[in-house]
Amino acid sequence: MTRFLRTEQTMAFPHGRLIASHEGANYVLAPDGWDHLAGPRPRHAMFVTREEAEDWCEREGWDLHLLDEIPMPS
């Protein structure tokens, strides 16, 4: 099961960044797609629902289909 998280707001990312956690691996949504995060998820990232992740994508101008294209851990 995939869970979504949002990082804290920063000057560079006023709405935070979107993270997907799948099978123990974490990925951050980046301009070129999902990038694997080494190490644990950011400490202050908050879990969000799928609907909240979709809202985040719409607000940031990301394609909603990206939420279904998370890489599978190897």
mmCIF file of N, CA, C and O in Angstrom:
data_model
loop_
_atom_site.group_PDB
_atom_site.id
_atom_site.type_symbol
_atom_site.label_atom_id
_atom_site.label_comp_id
_atom_site.label_asym_id
_atom_site.label_seq_id
_atom_site.Cartn_x
_atom_site.Cartn_y
_atom_site.Cartn_z
ATOM 1 N N MET A 1 0.839 -1.177 0.000
ATOM 2 C CA MET A 1 0.000 0.000 0.000
ATOM 3 C C MET A 1 0.888 1.246 0.000
ATOM 4 O O MET A 1 1.892 1.303 0.689
ATOM 5 N N THR A 2 0.494 2.211 -0.772
ATOM 6 C CA THR A 2 1.226 3.472 -0.845
ATOM 7 C C THR A 2 0.584 4.488 0.095
ATOM 8 O O THR A 2 -0.629 4.627 0.126
ATOM 9 N N ARG A 3 1.427 5.171 0.850
ATOM 10 C CA ARG A 3 0.961 6.260 1.713
ATOM 11 C C ARG A 3 1.660 7.524 1.257
ATOM 12 O O ARG A 3 2.803 7.491 0.811
ATOM 13 N N PHE A 4 0.951 8.632 1.365
ATOM 14 C CA PHE A 4 1.502 9.919 0.948
ATOM 15 C C PHE A 4 1.771 10.782 2.163
ATOM 16 O O PHE A 4 1.077 10.708 3.176
ATOM 17 N N LEU A 5 2.799 11.610 2.040
ATOM 18 C CA LEU A 5 3.185 12.541 3.089
ATOM 19 C C LEU A 5 3.482 13.892 2.450
ATOM 20 O O LEU A 5 3.783 13.971 1.251
ATOM 21 N N ARG A 6 3.413 14.927 3.250
ATOM 22 C CA ARG A 6 3.782 16.275 2.799
ATOM 23 C C ARG A 6 4.797 16.815 3.793
ATOM 24 O O ARG A 6 4.613 16.735 4.998
ATOM 25 N N THR A 7 5.881 17.365 3.246
ATOM 26 C CA THR A 7 6.908 17.945 4.101
ATOM 27 C C THR A 7 6.470 19.314 4.596
ATOM 28 O O THR A 7 5.488 19.887 4.101
ATOM 29 N N GLU A 8 7.225 19.841 5.534
ATOM 30 C CA GLU A 8 6.960 21.184 6.036
ATOM 31 C C GLU A 8 7.155 22.206 4.919
ATOM 32 O O GLU A 8 7.895 21.979 3.966
ATOM 33 N N GLN A 9 6.521 23.335 5.083
ATOM 34 C CA GLN A 9 6.679 24.440 4.141
ATOM 35 C C GLN A 9 8.067 25.047 4.305
ATOM 36 O O GLN A 9 8.597 25.111 5.412
ATOM 37 N N THR A 10 8.636 25.478 3.177
ATOM 38 C CA THR A 10 9.904 26.204 3.190
ATOM 39 C C THR A 10 9.770 27.357 2.212
ATOM 40 O O THR A 10 8.788 27.449 1.474
ATOM 41 N N MET A 11 10.769 28.221 2.189
ATOM 42 C CA MET A 11 10.711 29.331 1.231
ATOM 43 C C MET A 11 10.718 28.790 -0.203
ATOM 44 O O MET A 11 10.022 29.303 -1.053
ATOM 45 N N ALA A 12 11.492 27.759 -0.454
ATOM 46 C CA ALA A 12 11.576 27.194 -1.801
ATOM 47 C C ALA A 12 10.330 26.391 -2.163
ATOM 48 O O ALA A 12 9.970 26.295 -3.336
ATOM 49 N N PHE A 13 9.669 25.810 -1.152
ATOM 50 C CA PHE A 13 8.490 24.984 -1.374
ATOM 51 C C PHE A 13 7.391 25.430 -0.406
ATOM 52 O O PHE A 13 7.202 24.820 0.651
ATOM 53 N N PRO A 14 6.668 26.502 -0.753
ATOM 54 C CA PRO A 14 5.683 27.068 0.173
ATOM 55 C C PRO A 14 4.540 26.117 0.547
ATOM 56 O O PRO A 14 3.892 26.317 1.559
ATOM 57 N N HIS A 15 4.317 25.075 -0.241
ATOM 58 C CA HIS A 15 3.288 24.084 0.091
ATOM 59 C C HIS A 15 3.919 22.752 0.474
ATOM 60 O O HIS A 15 3.245 21.721 0.487
ATOM 61 N N GLY A 16 5.206 22.770 0.772
ATOM 62 C CA GLY A 16 5.920 21.543 1.095
ATOM 63 C C GLY A 16 6.175 20.724 -0.157
ATOM 64 O O GLY A 16 5.945 21.167 -1.277
ATOM 65 N N ARG A 17 6.686 19.527 0.043
ATOM 66 C CA ARG A 17 6.927 18.599 -1.060
ATOM 67 C C ARG A 17 6.137 17.333 -0.790
ATOM 68 O O ARG A 17 5.868 16.989 0.353
ATOM 69 N N LEU A 18 5.789 16.644 -1.852
ATOM 70 C CA LEU A 18 5.004 15.419 -1.724
ATOM 71 C C LEU A 18 5.934 14.214 -1.715
ATOM 72 O O LEU A 18 6.845 14.106 -2.543
ATOM 73 N N ILE A 19 5.696 13.328 -0.757
ATOM 74 C CA ILE A 19 6.478 12.102 -0.615
ATOM 75 C C ILE A 19 5.508 10.927 -0.703
ATOM 76 O O ILE A 19 4.388 10.991 -0.203
ATOM 77 N N ALA A 20 5.967 9.864 -1.343
ATOM 78 C CA ALA A 20 5.211 8.614 -1.374
ATOM 79 C C ALA A 20 6.042 7.561 -0.649
ATOM 80 O O ALA A 20 7.249 7.455 -0.863
ATOM 81 N N SER A 21 5.400 6.817 0.217
ATOM 82 C CA SER A 21 6.052 5.728 0.945
ATOM 83 C C SER A 21 5.413 4.434 0.482
ATOM 84 O O SER A 21 4.197 4.253 0.596
ATOM 85 N N HIS A 22 6.238 3.538 -0.065
ATOM 86 C CA HIS A 22 5.719 2.291 -0.626
ATOM 87 C C HIS A 22 6.679 1.160 -0.287
ATOM 88 O O HIS A 22 7.865 1.225 -0.627
ATOM 89 N N GLU A 23 6.181 0.139 0.405
ATOM 90 C CA GLU A 23 6.965 -1.043 0.770
ATOM 91 C C GLU A 23 8.284 -0.671 1.455
ATOM 92 O O GLU A 23 9.334 -1.230 1.165
ATOM 93 N N GLY A 24 8.237 0.316 2.341
ATOM 94 C CA GLY A 24 9.410 0.703 3.115
ATOM 95 C C GLY A 24 10.353 1.658 2.415
ATOM 96 O O GLY A 24 11.346 2.091 2.998
ATOM 97 N N ALA A 25 10.089 1.994 1.166
ATOM 98 C CA ALA A 25 10.932 2.944 0.432
ATOM 99 C C ALA A 25 10.175 4.262 0.309
ATOM 100 O O ALA A 25 8.950 4.282 0.182
ATOM 101 N N ASN A 26 10.920 5.360 0.350
ATOM 102 C CA ASN A 26 10.324 6.692 0.242
ATOM 103 C C ASN A 26 10.809 7.379 -1.023
ATOM 104 O O ASN A 26 11.984 7.260 -1.396
ATOM 105 N N TYR A 27 9.884 8.089 -1.656
ATOM 106 C CA TYR A 27 10.174 8.804 -2.901
ATOM 107 C C TYR A 27 9.613 10.211 -2.794
ATOM 108 O O TYR A 27 8.529 10.416 -2.254
ATOM 109 N N VAL A 28 10.348 11.179 -3.321
ATOM 110 C CA VAL A 28 9.880 12.563 -3.336
ATOM 111 C C VAL A 28 9.546 12.916 -4.783
ATOM 112 O O VAL A 28 10.253 12.514 -5.720
ATOM 113 N N LEU A 29 8.466 13.655 -4.978
ATOM 114 C CA LEU A 29 8.074 14.062 -6.320
ATOM 115 C C LEU A 29 8.949 15.222 -6.758
ATOM 116 O O LEU A 29 9.011 16.264 -6.095
ATOM 117 N N ALA A 30 9.661 15.010 -7.848
ATOM 118 C CA ALA A 30 10.617 15.988 -8.379
ATOM 119 C C ALA A 30 10.251 16.297 -9.830
ATOM 120 O O ALA A 30 9.438 15.591 -10.427
ATOM 121 N N PRO A 31 10.833 17.338 -10.410
ATOM 122 C CA PRO A 31 10.483 17.713 -11.787
ATOM 123 C C PRO A 31 10.626 16.577 -12.805
ATOM 124 O O PRO A 31 9.906 16.534 -13.785
ATOM 125 N N ASP A 32 11.526 15.633 -12.556
ATOM 126 C CA ASP A 32 11.709 14.538 -13.505
ATOM 127 C C ASP A 32 11.023 13.250 -13.046
ATOM 128 O O ASP A 32 11.321 12.175 -13.529
ATOM 129 N N GLY A 33 10.101 13.359 -12.099
ATOM 130 C CA GLY A 33 9.368 12.192 -11.612
ATOM 131 C C GLY A 33 9.712 11.913 -10.161
ATOM 132 O O GLY A 33 10.151 12.785 -9.425
ATOM 133 N N TRP A 34 9.515 10.679 -9.744
ATOM 134 C CA TRP A 34 9.764 10.288 -8.359
ATOM 135 C C TRP A 34 11.237 9.971 -8.161
ATOM 136 O O TRP A 34 11.801 9.168 -8.886
ATOM 137 N N ASP A 35 11.856 10.602 -7.159
ATOM 138 C CA ASP A 35 13.247 10.331 -6.800
ATOM 139 C C ASP A 35 13.284 9.592 -5.472
ATOM 140 O O ASP A 35 12.599 9.973 -4.516
ATOM 141 N N HIS A 36 14.100 8.548 -5.424
ATOM 142 C CA HIS A 36 14.237 7.756 -4.201
ATOM 143 C C HIS A 36 14.916 8.598 -3.120
ATOM 144 O O HIS A 36 15.889 9.301 -3.383
ATOM 145 N N LEU A 37 14.384 8.539 -1.912
ATOM 146 C CA LEU A 37 14.995 9.209 -0.767
ATOM 147 C C LEU A 37 15.825 8.186 0.000
ATOM 148 O O LEU A 37 15.298 7.163 0.432
ATOM 149 N N ALA A 38 17.096 8.465 0.163
ATOM 150 C CA ALA A 38 17.939 7.590 0.969
ATOM 151 C C ALA A 38 17.661 7.878 2.438
ATOM 152 O O ALA A 38 17.438 9.022 2.830
ATOM 153 N N GLY A 39 17.643 6.861 3.229
ATOM 154 C CA GLY A 39 17.417 7.040 4.657
ATOM 155 C C GLY A 39 15.946 7.134 4.995
ATOM 156 O O GLY A 39 15.070 6.916 4.159
ATOM 157 N N PRO A 40 15.672 7.471 6.257
ATOM 158 C CA PRO A 40 14.284 7.528 6.716
ATOM 159 C C PRO A 40 13.546 8.735 6.131
ATOM 160 O O PRO A 40 14.159 9.678 5.638
ATOM 161 N N ARG A 41 12.227 8.681 6.239
ATOM 162 C CA ARG A 41 11.429 9.814 5.759
ATOM 163 C C ARG A 41 11.746 11.038 6.615
ATOM 164 O O ARG A 41 12.157 10.896 7.766
ATOM 165 N N PRO A 42 11.560 12.235 6.055
ATOM 166 C CA PRO A 42 11.805 13.450 6.837
ATOM 167 C C PRO A 42 10.993 13.439 8.136
ATOM 168 O O PRO A 42 9.806 13.082 8.136
ATOM 169 N N ARG A 43 11.619 13.804 9.217
ATOM 170 C CA ARG A 43 11.027 13.701 10.550
ATOM 171 C C ARG A 43 9.722 14.462 10.697
ATOM 172 O O ARG A 43 8.815 14.015 11.389
ATOM 173 N N HIS A 44 9.605 15.612 10.061
ATOM 174 C CA HIS A 44 8.421 16.445 10.246
ATOM 175 C C HIS A 44 7.391 16.297 9.125
ATOM 176 O O HIS A 44 6.447 17.069 9.054
ATOM 177 N N ALA A 45 7.573 15.299 8.263
ATOM 178 C CA ALA A 45 6.588 15.064 7.201
ATOM 179 C C ALA A 45 5.309 14.511 7.823
ATOM 180 O O ALA A 45 5.345 13.674 8.713
ATOM 181 N N MET A 46 4.182 15.015 7.331
ATOM 182 C CA MET A 46 2.877 14.615 7.864
ATOM 183 C C MET A 46 2.157 13.734 6.847
ATOM 184 O O MET A 46 2.183 14.021 5.653
ATOM 185 N N PHE A 47 1.527 12.673 7.340
ATOM 186 C CA PHE A 47 0.739 11.823 6.450
ATOM 187 C C PHE A 47 -0.462 12.604 5.932
ATOM 188 O O PHE A 47 -1.065 13.395 6.657
ATOM 189 N N VAL A 48 -0.772 12.396 4.640
ATOM 190 C CA VAL A 48 -1.940 13.020 4.016
ATOM 191 C C VAL A 48 -2.724 11.925 3.298
ATOM 192 O O VAL A 48 -2.175 10.878 2.949
ATOM 193 N N THR A 49 -3.992 12.166 3.082
ATOM 194 C CA THR A 49 -4.828 11.210 2.360
ATOM 195 C C THR A 49 -4.534 11.294 0.862
ATOM 196 O O THR A 49 -3.889 12.238 0.391
ATOM 197 N N ARG A 50 -5.028 10.320 0.135
ATOM 198 C CA ARG A 50 -4.889 10.343 -1.323
ATOM 199 C C ARG A 50 -5.542 11.621 -1.875
ATOM 200 O O ARG A 50 -4.998 12.276 -2.749
ATOM 201 N N GLU A 51 -6.705 11.978 -1.350
ATOM 202 C CA GLU A 51 -7.405 13.180 -1.800
ATOM 203 C C GLU A 51 -6.566 14.431 -1.531
ATOM 204 O O GLU A 51 -6.485 15.316 -2.383
ATOM 205 N N GLU A 52 -5.939 14.501 -0.381
ATOM 206 C CA GLU A 52 -5.078 15.651 -0.076
ATOM 207 C C GLU A 52 -3.856 15.677 -0.987
ATOM 208 O O GLU A 52 -3.410 16.750 -1.404
ATOM 209 N N ALA A 53 -3.325 14.492 -1.343
ATOM 210 C CA ALA A 53 -2.210 14.423 -2.289
ATOM 211 C C ALA A 53 -2.659 14.907 -3.669
ATOM 212 O O ALA A 53 -1.924 15.623 -4.360
ATOM 213 N N GLU A 54 -3.871 14.548 -4.078
ATOM 214 C CA GLU A 54 -4.411 15.027 -5.350
ATOM 215 C C GLU A 54 -4.580 16.544 -5.326
ATOM 216 O O GLU A 54 -4.248 17.218 -6.302
ATOM 217 N N ASP A 55 -5.098 17.069 -4.219
ATOM 218 C CA ASP A 55 -5.243 18.524 -4.084
ATOM 219 C C ASP A 55 -3.887 19.211 -4.189
ATOM 220 O O ASP A 55 -3.750 20.247 -4.833
ATOM 221 N N TRP A 56 -2.869 18.623 -3.551
ATOM 222 C CA TRP A 56 -1.522 19.181 -3.610
ATOM 223 C C TRP A 56 -1.039 19.218 -5.060
ATOM 224 O O TRP A 56 -0.514 20.230 -5.514
ATOM 225 N N CYS A 57 -1.234 18.111 -5.786
ATOM 226 C CA CYS A 57 -0.814 18.045 -7.190
ATOM 227 C C CYS A 57 -1.520 19.114 -8.024
ATOM 228 O O CYS A 57 -0.880 19.790 -8.838
ATOM 229 N N GLU A 58 -2.805 19.259 -7.836
ATOM 230 C CA GLU A 58 -3.551 20.264 -8.600
ATOM 231 C C GLU A 58 -3.055 21.674 -8.288
ATOM 232 O O GLU A 58 -2.869 22.491 -9.182
ATOM 233 N N ARG A 59 -2.814 21.955 -7.016
ATOM 234 C CA ARG A 59 -2.357 23.288 -6.601
ATOM 235 C C ARG A 59 -0.969 23.585 -7.185
ATOM 236 O O ARG A 59 -0.678 24.703 -7.589
ATOM 237 N N GLU A 60 -0.123 22.550 -7.252
ATOM 238 C CA GLU A 60 1.248 22.728 -7.728
ATOM 239 C C GLU A 60 1.385 22.544 -9.244
ATOM 240 O O GLU A 60 2.456 22.754 -9.794
ATOM 241 N N GLY A 61 0.310 22.115 -9.908
ATOM 242 C CA GLY A 61 0.353 21.940 -11.361
ATOM 243 C C GLY A 61 0.942 20.613 -11.815
ATOM 244 O O GLY A 61 1.413 20.498 -12.940
ATOM 245 N N TRP A 62 0.910 19.586 -10.966
ATOM 246 C CA TRP A 62 1.427 18.268 -11.315
ATOM 247 C C TRP A 62 0.297 17.409 -11.873
ATOM 248 O O TRP A 62 -0.850 17.532 -11.473
ATOM 249 N N ASP A 63 0.651 16.498 -12.757
ATOM 250 C CA ASP A 63 -0.293 15.547 -13.339
ATOM 251 C C ASP A 63 -0.725 14.549 -12.254
ATOM 252 O O ASP A 63 0.118 13.928 -11.601
ATOM 253 N N LEU A 64 -2.023 14.374 -12.075
ATOM 254 C CA LEU A 64 -2.529 13.454 -11.055
ATOM 255 C C LEU A 64 -2.111 12.002 -11.304
ATOM 256 O O LEU A 64 -2.040 11.207 -10.371
ATOM 257 N N HIS A 65 -1.820 11.652 -12.549
ATOM 258 C CA HIS A 65 -1.411 10.275 -12.867
ATOM 259 C C HIS A 65 -0.094 9.908 -12.197
ATOM 260 O O HIS A 65 0.205 8.730 -12.016
ATOM 261 N N LEU A 66 0.699 10.907 -11.805
ATOM 262 C CA LEU A 66 1.960 10.613 -11.126
ATOM 263 C C LEU A 66 1.739 9.882 -9.802
ATOM 264 O O LEU A 66 2.605 9.131 -9.359
ATOM 265 N N LEU A 67 0.584 10.071 -9.198
ATOM 266 C CA LEU A 67 0.298 9.395 -7.931
ATOM 267 C C LEU A 67 0.169 7.884 -8.107
ATOM 268 O O LEU A 67 0.253 7.140 -7.138
ATOM 269 N N ASP A 68 -0.034 7.446 -9.341
ATOM 270 C CA ASP A 68 -0.140 6.010 -9.634
ATOM 271 C C ASP A 68 1.127 5.448 -10.277
ATOM 272 O O ASP A 68 1.147 4.290 -10.659
ATOM 273 N N GLU A 69 2.172 6.277 -10.389
ATOM 274 C CA GLU A 69 3.398 5.860 -11.075
ATOM 275 C C GLU A 69 4.605 5.825 -10.152
ATOM 276 O O GLU A 69 5.712 6.136 -10.555
ATOM 277 N N ILE A 70 4.384 5.442 -8.920
ATOM 278 C CA ILE A 70 5.469 5.375 -7.951
ATOM 279 C C ILE A 70 6.314 4.148 -8.240
ATOM 280 O O ILE A 70 5.775 3.061 -8.450
ATOM 281 N N PRO A 71 7.643 4.301 -8.267
ATOM 282 C CA PRO A 71 8.511 3.145 -8.569
ATOM 283 C C PRO A 71 8.347 2.039 -7.530
ATOM 284 O O PRO A 71 8.030 2.295 -6.374
ATOM 285 N N MET A 72 8.595 0.826 -7.953
ATOM 286 C CA MET A 72 8.590 -0.312 -7.044
ATOM 287 C C MET A 72 10.006 -0.491 -6.514
ATOM 288 O O MET A 72 10.966 -0.466 -7.281
ATOM 289 N N PRO A 73 10.147 -0.650 -5.199
ATOM 290 C CA PRO A 73 11.491 -0.867 -4.645
ATOM 291 C C PRO A 73 12.119 -2.129 -5.200
ATOM 292 O O PRO A 73 11.432 -3.118 -5.460
ATOM 293 N N SER A 74 13.426 -2.082 -5.372
ATOM 294 C CA SER A 74 14.112 -3.278 -5.910
ATOM 295 C C SER A 74 14.782 -4.066 -4.812
ATOM 296 O O SER A 74 14.869 -3.722 -3.705
#
